[in-house]
mmCIF file of C-alpha atoms in Angstrom:
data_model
loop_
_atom_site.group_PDB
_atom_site.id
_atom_site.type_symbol
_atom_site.label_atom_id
_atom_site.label_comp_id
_atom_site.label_asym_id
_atom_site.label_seq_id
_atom_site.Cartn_x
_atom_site.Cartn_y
_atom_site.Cartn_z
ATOM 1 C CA UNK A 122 116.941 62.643 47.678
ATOM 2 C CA UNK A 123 117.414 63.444 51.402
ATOM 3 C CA UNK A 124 118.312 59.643 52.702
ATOM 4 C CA UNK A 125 120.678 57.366 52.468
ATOM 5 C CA UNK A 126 120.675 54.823 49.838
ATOM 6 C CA UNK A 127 121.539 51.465 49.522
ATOM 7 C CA UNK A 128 121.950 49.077 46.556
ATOM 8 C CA UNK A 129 120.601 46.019 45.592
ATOM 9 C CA UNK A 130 118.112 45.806 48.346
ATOM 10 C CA UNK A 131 118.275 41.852 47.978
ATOM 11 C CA UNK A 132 121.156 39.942 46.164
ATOM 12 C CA UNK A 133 120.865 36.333 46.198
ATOM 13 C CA UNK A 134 124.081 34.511 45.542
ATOM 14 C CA UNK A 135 125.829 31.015 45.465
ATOM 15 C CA UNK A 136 128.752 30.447 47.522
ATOM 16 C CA UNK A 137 131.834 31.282 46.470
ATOM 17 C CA UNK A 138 131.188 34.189 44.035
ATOM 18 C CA UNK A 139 131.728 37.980 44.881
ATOM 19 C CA UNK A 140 129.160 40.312 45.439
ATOM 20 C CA UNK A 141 129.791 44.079 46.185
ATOM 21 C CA UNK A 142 127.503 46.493 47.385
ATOM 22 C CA UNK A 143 126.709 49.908 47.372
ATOM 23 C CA UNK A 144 125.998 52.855 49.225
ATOM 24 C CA UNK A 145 125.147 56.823 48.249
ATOM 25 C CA UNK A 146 124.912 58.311 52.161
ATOM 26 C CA UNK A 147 123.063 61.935 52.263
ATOM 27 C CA UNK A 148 124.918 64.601 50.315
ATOM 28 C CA UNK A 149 126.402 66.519 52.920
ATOM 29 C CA UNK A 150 127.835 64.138 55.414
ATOM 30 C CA UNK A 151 131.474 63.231 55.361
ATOM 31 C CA UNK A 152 131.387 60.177 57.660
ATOM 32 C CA UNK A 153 130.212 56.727 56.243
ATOM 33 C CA UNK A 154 129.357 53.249 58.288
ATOM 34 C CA UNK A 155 128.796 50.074 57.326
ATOM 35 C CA UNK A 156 126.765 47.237 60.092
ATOM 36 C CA UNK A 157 126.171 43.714 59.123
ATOM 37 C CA UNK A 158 122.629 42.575 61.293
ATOM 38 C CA UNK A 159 121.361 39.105 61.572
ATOM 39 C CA UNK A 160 118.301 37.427 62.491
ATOM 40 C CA UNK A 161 117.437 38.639 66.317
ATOM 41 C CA UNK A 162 120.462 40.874 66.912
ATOM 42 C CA UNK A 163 121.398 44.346 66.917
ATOM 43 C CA UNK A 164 123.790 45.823 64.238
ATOM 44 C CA UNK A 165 127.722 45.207 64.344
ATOM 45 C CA UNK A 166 130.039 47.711 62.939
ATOM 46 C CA UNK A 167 132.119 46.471 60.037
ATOM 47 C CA UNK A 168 133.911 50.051 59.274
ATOM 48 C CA UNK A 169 133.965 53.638 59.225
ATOM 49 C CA UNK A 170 134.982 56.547 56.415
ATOM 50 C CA UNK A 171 135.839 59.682 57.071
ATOM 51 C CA UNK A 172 135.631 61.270 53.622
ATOM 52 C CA UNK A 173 137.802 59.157 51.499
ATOM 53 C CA UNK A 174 139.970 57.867 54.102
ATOM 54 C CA UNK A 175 138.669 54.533 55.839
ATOM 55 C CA UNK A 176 139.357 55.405 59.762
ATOM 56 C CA UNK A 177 138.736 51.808 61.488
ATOM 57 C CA UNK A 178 137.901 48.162 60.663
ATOM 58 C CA UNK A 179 136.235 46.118 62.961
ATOM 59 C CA UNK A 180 137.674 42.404 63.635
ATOM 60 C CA UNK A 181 134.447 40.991 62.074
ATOM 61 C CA UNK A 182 135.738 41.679 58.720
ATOM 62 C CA UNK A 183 137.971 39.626 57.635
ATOM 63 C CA UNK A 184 140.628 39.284 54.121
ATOM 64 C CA UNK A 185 137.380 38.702 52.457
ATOM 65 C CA UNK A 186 135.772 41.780 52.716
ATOM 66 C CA UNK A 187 136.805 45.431 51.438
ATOM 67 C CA UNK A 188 134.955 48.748 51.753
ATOM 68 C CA UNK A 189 136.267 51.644 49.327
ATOM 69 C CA UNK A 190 135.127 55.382 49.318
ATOM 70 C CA UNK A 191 136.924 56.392 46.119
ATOM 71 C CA UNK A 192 136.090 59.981 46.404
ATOM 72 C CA UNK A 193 134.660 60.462 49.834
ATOM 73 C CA UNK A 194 130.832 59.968 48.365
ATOM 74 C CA UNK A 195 129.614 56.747 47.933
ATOM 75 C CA UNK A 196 130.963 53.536 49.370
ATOM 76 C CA UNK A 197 131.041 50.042 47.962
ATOM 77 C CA UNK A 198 131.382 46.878 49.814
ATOM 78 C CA UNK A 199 132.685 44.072 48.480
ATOM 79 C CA UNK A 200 133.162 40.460 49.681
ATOM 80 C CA UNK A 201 135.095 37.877 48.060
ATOM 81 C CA UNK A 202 134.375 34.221 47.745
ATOM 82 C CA UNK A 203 130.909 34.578 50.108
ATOM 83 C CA UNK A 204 130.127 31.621 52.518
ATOM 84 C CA UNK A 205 126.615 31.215 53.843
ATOM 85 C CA UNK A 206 127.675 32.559 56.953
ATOM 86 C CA UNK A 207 127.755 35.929 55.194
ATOM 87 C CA UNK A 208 124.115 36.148 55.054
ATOM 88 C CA UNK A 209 122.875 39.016 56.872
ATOM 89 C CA UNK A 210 121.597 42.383 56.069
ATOM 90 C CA UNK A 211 124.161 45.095 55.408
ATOM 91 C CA UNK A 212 123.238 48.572 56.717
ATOM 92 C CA UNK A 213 124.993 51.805 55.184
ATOM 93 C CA UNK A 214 124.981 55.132 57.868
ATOM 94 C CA UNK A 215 126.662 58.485 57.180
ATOM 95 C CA UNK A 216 126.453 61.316 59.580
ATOM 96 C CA UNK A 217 128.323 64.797 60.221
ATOM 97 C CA UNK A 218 131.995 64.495 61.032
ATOM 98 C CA UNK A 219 131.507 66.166 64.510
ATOM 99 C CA UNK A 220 127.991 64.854 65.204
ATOM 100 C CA UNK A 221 127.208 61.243 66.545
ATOM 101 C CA UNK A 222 123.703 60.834 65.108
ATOM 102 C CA UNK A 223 123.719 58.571 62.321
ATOM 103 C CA UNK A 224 121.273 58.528 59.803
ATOM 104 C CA UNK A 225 120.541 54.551 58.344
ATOM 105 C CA UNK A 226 119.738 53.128 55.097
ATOM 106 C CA UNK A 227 117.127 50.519 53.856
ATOM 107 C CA UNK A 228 120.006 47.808 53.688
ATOM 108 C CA UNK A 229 121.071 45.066 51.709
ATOM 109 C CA UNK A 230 119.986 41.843 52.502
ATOM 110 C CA UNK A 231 122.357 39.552 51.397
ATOM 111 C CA UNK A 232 121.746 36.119 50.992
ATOM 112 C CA UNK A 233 124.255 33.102 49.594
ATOM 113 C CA UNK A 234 123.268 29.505 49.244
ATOM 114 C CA UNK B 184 135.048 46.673 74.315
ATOM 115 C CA UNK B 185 132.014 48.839 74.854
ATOM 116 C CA UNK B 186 128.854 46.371 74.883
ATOM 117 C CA UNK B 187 124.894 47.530 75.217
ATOM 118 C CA UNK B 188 122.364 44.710 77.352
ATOM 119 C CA UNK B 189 118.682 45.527 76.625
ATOM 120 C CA UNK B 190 116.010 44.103 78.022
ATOM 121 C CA UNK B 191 114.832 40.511 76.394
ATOM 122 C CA UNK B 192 111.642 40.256 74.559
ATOM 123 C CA UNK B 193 109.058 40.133 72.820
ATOM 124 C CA UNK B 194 107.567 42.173 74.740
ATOM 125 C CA UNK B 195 103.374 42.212 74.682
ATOM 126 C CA UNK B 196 101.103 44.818 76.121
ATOM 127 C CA UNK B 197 97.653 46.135 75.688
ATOM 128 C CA UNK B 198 97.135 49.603 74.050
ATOM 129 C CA UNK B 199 97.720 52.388 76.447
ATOM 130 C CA UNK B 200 99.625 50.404 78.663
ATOM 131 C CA UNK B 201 102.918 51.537 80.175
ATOM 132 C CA UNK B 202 105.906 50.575 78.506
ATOM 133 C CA UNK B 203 109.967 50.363 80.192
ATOM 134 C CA UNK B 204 112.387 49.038 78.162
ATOM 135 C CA UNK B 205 115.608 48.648 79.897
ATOM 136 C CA UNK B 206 119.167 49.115 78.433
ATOM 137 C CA UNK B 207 122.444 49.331 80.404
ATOM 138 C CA UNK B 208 126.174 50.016 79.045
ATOM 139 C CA UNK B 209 129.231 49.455 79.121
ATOM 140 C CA UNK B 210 131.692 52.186 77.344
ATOM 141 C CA UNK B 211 135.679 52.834 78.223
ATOM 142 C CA UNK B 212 134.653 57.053 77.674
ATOM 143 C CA UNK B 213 131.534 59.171 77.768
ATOM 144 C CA UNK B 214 129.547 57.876 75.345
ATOM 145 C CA UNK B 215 126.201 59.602 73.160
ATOM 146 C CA UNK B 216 122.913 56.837 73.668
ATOM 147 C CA UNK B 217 120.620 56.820 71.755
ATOM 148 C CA UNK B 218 117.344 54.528 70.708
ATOM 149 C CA UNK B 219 116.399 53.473 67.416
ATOM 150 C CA UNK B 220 112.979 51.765 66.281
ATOM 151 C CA UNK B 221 112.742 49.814 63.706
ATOM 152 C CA UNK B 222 108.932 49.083 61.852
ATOM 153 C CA UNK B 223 107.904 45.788 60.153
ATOM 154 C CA UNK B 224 109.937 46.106 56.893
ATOM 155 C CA UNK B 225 111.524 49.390 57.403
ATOM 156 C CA UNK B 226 115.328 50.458 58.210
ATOM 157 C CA UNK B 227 116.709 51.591 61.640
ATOM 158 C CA UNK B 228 115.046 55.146 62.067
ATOM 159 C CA UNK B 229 116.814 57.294 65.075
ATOM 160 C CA UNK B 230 113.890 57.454 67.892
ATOM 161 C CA UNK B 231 115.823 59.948 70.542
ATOM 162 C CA UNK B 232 119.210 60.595 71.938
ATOM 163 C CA UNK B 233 121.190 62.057 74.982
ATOM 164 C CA UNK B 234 124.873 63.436 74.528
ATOM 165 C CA UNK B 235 125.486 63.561 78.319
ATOM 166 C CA UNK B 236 124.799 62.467 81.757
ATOM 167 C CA UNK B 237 121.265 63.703 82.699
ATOM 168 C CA UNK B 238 120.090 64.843 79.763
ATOM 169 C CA UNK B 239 116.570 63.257 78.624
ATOM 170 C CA UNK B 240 115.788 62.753 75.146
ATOM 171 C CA UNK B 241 112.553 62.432 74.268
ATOM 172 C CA UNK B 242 110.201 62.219 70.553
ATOM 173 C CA UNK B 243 106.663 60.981 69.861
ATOM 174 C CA UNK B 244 105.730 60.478 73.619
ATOM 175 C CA UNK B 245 108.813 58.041 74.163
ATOM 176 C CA UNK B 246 111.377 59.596 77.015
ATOM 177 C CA UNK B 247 114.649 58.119 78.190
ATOM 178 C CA UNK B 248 117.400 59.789 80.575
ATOM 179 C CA UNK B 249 120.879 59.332 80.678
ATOM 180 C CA UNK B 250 122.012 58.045 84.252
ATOM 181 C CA UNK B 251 125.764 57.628 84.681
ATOM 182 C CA UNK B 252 125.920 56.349 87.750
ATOM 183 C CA UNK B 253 123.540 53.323 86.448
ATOM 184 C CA UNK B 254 124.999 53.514 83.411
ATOM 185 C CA UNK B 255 121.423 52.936 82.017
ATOM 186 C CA UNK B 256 119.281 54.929 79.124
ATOM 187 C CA UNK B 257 115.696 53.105 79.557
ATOM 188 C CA UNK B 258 113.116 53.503 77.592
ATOM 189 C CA UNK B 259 109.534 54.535 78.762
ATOM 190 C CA UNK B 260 106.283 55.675 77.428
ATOM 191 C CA UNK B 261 103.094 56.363 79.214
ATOM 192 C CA UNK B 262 100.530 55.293 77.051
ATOM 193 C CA UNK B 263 101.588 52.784 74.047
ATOM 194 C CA UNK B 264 99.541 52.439 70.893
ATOM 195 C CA UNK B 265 99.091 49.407 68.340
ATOM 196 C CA UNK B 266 101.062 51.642 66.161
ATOM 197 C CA UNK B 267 103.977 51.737 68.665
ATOM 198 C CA UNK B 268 104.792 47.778 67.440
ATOM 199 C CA UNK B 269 108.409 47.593 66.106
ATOM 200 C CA UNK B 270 111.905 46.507 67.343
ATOM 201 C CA UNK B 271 113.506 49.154 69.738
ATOM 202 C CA UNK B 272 117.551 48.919 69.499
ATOM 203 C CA UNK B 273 119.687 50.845 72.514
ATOM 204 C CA UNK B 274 123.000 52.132 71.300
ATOM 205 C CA UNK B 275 125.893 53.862 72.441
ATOM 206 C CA UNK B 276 128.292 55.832 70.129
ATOM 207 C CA UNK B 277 132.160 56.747 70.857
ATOM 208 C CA UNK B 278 134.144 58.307 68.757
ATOM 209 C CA UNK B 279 132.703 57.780 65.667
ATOM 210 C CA UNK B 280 131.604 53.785 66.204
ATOM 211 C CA UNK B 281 128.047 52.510 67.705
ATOM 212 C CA UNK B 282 127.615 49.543 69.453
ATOM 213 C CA UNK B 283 124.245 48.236 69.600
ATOM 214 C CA UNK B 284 122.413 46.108 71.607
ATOM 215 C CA UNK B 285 120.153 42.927 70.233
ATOM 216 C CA UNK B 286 116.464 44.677 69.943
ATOM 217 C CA UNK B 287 113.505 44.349 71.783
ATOM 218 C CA UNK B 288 110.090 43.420 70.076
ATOM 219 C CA UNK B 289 107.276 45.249 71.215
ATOM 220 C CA UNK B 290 103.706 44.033 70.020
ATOM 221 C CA UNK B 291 101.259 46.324 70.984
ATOM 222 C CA UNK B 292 97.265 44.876 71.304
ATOM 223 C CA UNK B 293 94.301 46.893 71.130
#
């Protein structure tokens, strides 16, 4: 496997219940990203690991949401007690600590009715 | 904060037409810019970068140069094909965060 990975692709949910997410980024890179993308706009940064430690949060997510990198591979993100305004598509990137190329995902496309 | 203003689409053009899209910046530093393309039910795939003022990046006929004193990164290709048709997303990177702007859809006709 030489991409990233994302999973579910699709996750259908009713509002209120948790959903969590998660990503496998390519093998080698020690920096992991996580956009949330709605209809007709361009990605908006959510957070960012380097290895296990989680560097910055953006405002955008809020008490509900938490992003983990246990052991600086694969990330989970998790979102407590959804609202339909957390439909969107959640996109996974991981590049090379010193390099600002970052390679994307498939996504998640979350939706909660 | 850092922002990224693209041009509005859709944007509609006959094969081996011209093709500009336009994307300025805003960034506090010296950011990286870069575009990314995006095909009908595909993820964000990088398209070309530039790490500094002047440089052009360029891939699969597609060219854009870095201009600092614009603060611009437009896209431009000479001849576009119907295989060209996707969503085109500008995007700056500072240390270690993009911001992107909100796409442009191209629709290429033959």
């Amino acid at each position: 496997d030489t991409g990233v990975s994302q999973d579910p692709r699709h996750k259908i949910t009713k509002r209120g219940q948790n959903v969590t997410f998660r990503c496998d980024p390519i093998s080698e890179h020690n920096r992991l990203y996580w956009y949330r993308q709605t209809l007709g706009q361009g990605p908006e940064f959510l957070t960012y690991f380097q290895n296990e430690a989680q560097l910055e949060k953006s405002r955008l997510l809020s008490d509900r949401f938490s992003a983990e990198r246990p052991k600086g591979s694969f990330s989970t993100l998790e979102i407590q007690r959804t609202e339909q305004g957390d439909s969107a598509m959640y996109l996974c990137a991981s590049s090379l600590e010193l390099a600002e190329t970052q390679y994307f995902g498939p996504g998640t496309r979350l939706l909660v009715l | 904060g850092d922002s990224v203003t693209q041009m509005e689409g859709p944007v509609t053009l006959s094969e081996e037409a011209f093709l500009t899209i336009n994307c300025t910046y805003t960034a506090t530093g010296y950011p990286s810019l870069f575009w990314y393309v995006q095909y009908p039910g595909e993820g964000l795939q990088l398209l070309l970068k530039a790490t500094k003022a002047d440089d052009k990046g360029s891939n699969k006929g597609f060219e854009a140069t870095y201009r600092k004193e614009t603060t611009s990164f437009h896209l431009e290709k000479g001849s576009v094909q119907v295989s060209d048709s996707a969503v085109y997303f500008c995007a700056l990177s500072l240390a270690g965060k993009s911001t992107f702007g909100d796409g442009t859809t191209l629709t290429v006709k033959p």
